[in-house]
Coordinates of C-alpha atoms in Angstrom, one line a residue:
Q1 CA 3.6 32.9 0.8
V2 CA 4.0 29.2 1.2
Q3 CA 6.5 27.1 -0.7
L4 CA 6.1 23.4 -1.2
V5 CA 8.9 21.2 -2.7
E6 CA 8.2 17.5 -3.4
S7 CA 10.9 14.9 -3.7
G8 CA 11.2 11.1 -3.8
G9 CA 9.4 10.4 -7.1
G10 CA 10.8 8.0 -9.6
L11 CA 10.3 4.6 -11.2
A12 CA 9.2 1.6 -9.3
Q13 CA 7.8 -1.8 -10.2
A14 CA 4.2 -2.9 -9.5
G15 CA 4.0 -4.2 -6.0
G16 CA 6.8 -2.0 -4.8
S17 CA 7.0 1.1 -2.6
L18 CA 8.0 4.7 -2.8
R19 CA 8.0 7.5 -0.2
L20 CA 7.4 11.0 -1.3
S21 CA 8.4 14.0 0.9
C22 CA 7.2 17.5 0.8
A23 CA 9.3 20.3 2.4
V24 CA 7.4 23.3 3.5
S25 CA 8.6 26.8 3.9
G26 CA 7.4 30.4 3.8
R27 CA 6.5 33.1 6.3
A28 CA 2.8 32.5 5.8
F29 CA 3.0 28.8 6.6
S30 CA 1.7 27.6 10.0
S31 CA 2.1 24.1 11.3
S32 CA -1.6 24.2 11.9
Y33 CA -2.2 24.0 8.1
Y34 CA -3.9 21.0 6.6
M35 CA -1.7 19.2 4.2
G36 CA -2.7 17.1 1.2
W37 CA -1.5 15.1 -1.8
F38 CA -3.0 15.2 -5.2
R39 CA -2.0 13.4 -8.4
Q40 CA -2.6 13.7 -12.1
A41 CA -2.3 10.7 -14.4
P42 CA -1.7 11.2 -18.1
G43 CA -4.8 12.4 -19.9
K44 CA -6.8 12.5 -16.7
Q45 CA -7.9 15.2 -14.3
R46 CA -6.1 15.9 -11.1
E47 CA -7.5 13.9 -8.2
F48 CA -7.2 14.1 -4.4
V49 CA -5.1 11.3 -2.9
G50 CA -5.2 12.1 0.8
G51 CA -4.8 14.7 3.5
I52 CA -3.7 15.1 7.1
N53 CA -4.6 17.5 9.8
W54 CA -2.1 19.6 11.8
S55 CA -1.6 17.1 14.6
G56 CA -1.5 14.1 12.4
D57 CA -4.2 12.3 14.2
S58 CA -6.8 12.6 11.4
T59 CA -6.2 11.5 7.8
S60 CA -8.4 10.9 4.8
Y61 CA -7.7 9.0 1.6
A62 CA -9.2 8.4 -1.8
D63 CA -10.8 5.0 -2.0
S64 CA -8.3 4.0 -4.8
V65 CA -5.3 4.3 -2.3
K66 CA -6.9 3.4 1.0
G67 CA -5.0 0.7 2.8
R68 CA -1.9 1.2 0.5
F69 CA -0.9 4.8 1.0
T70 CA -0.1 6.5 4.3
I71 CA 0.3 10.2 5.0
S72 CA 2.3 11.5 7.9
R73 CA 3.9 14.8 8.9
D74 CA 6.7 16.0 11.0
N75 CA 5.9 19.6 12.0
A76 CA 9.3 20.2 13.6
K77 CA 10.9 19.4 10.2
K78 CA 8.1 21.1 8.3
T79 CA 7.8 18.0 6.1
V80 CA 4.9 15.8 5.0
Y81 CA 5.3 12.3 3.7
L82 CA 3.3 10.0 1.5
Q83 CA 4.3 6.4 1.9
M84 CA 3.1 4.4 -1.1
N85 CA 3.0 0.6 -0.9
S86 CA 1.6 -2.1 -3.1
L87 CA 2.0 0.2 -6.1
K88 CA 0.0 -0.3 -9.2
P89 CA 0.6 0.9 -12.8
E90 CA -2.5 3.1 -12.4
D91 CA -0.7 5.0 -9.6
T92 CA 1.5 6.5 -12.3
G93 CA 1.3 10.3 -12.5
V94 CA 2.6 13.5 -11.2
Y95 CA 2.1 13.9 -7.4
Y96 CA 1.6 17.3 -5.9
C97 CA 1.8 18.4 -2.3
T98 CA -0.7 21.0 -1.2
A99 CA -1.6 23.0 1.8
G100 CA -4.3 25.2 3.2
E101 CA -5.7 26.6 6.5
T102 CA -8.4 23.9 6.6
E103 CA -9.2 20.7 4.8
Y104 CA -11.6 22.7 2.7
D105 CA -8.7 25.0 1.5
V106 CA -6.2 22.2 1.1
D107 CA -5.6 23.2 -2.5
D108 CA -4.7 26.8 -1.7
Y109 CA -1.0 26.2 -2.2
W110 CA 0.7 23.7 -4.6
G111 CA 4.2 22.3 -5.1
Q112 CA 5.7 21.8 -8.5
G113 CA 5.0 18.1 -8.5
T114 CA 7.1 15.0 -8.7
Q115 CA 6.8 12.2 -11.3
V116 CA 5.9 8.7 -10.2
T117 CA 6.0 5.9 -12.8
I118 CA 5.0 2.4 -12.0
S119 CA 5.9 -0.4 -14.4
S120 CA 4.0 -3.6 -14.7

């Protein structure tokens, strides 16, 4: 099994920044796993935010966050980060860390989520 625990959510003002962390554990986890972030806004479907490959040299982002959010990972610490800058009220939602063997399976494992609320 793979366990994912997010932290760092909270309340921020529009234009501000937050950094989310995702601690990974579990015997089944490999540092080669592709890691991702999803979010779900109130009343909306869950959406992909971004992902990162095992070495950290390849990332992908949703158009809505491109240029504002940055994903990184520290395999030695088994931690993935989501740096969120220039936050907007529409970034409000529950943010989930995910993992999978490939980018096509990035939603195989999910964390419990962390709430992010952006005030205008």
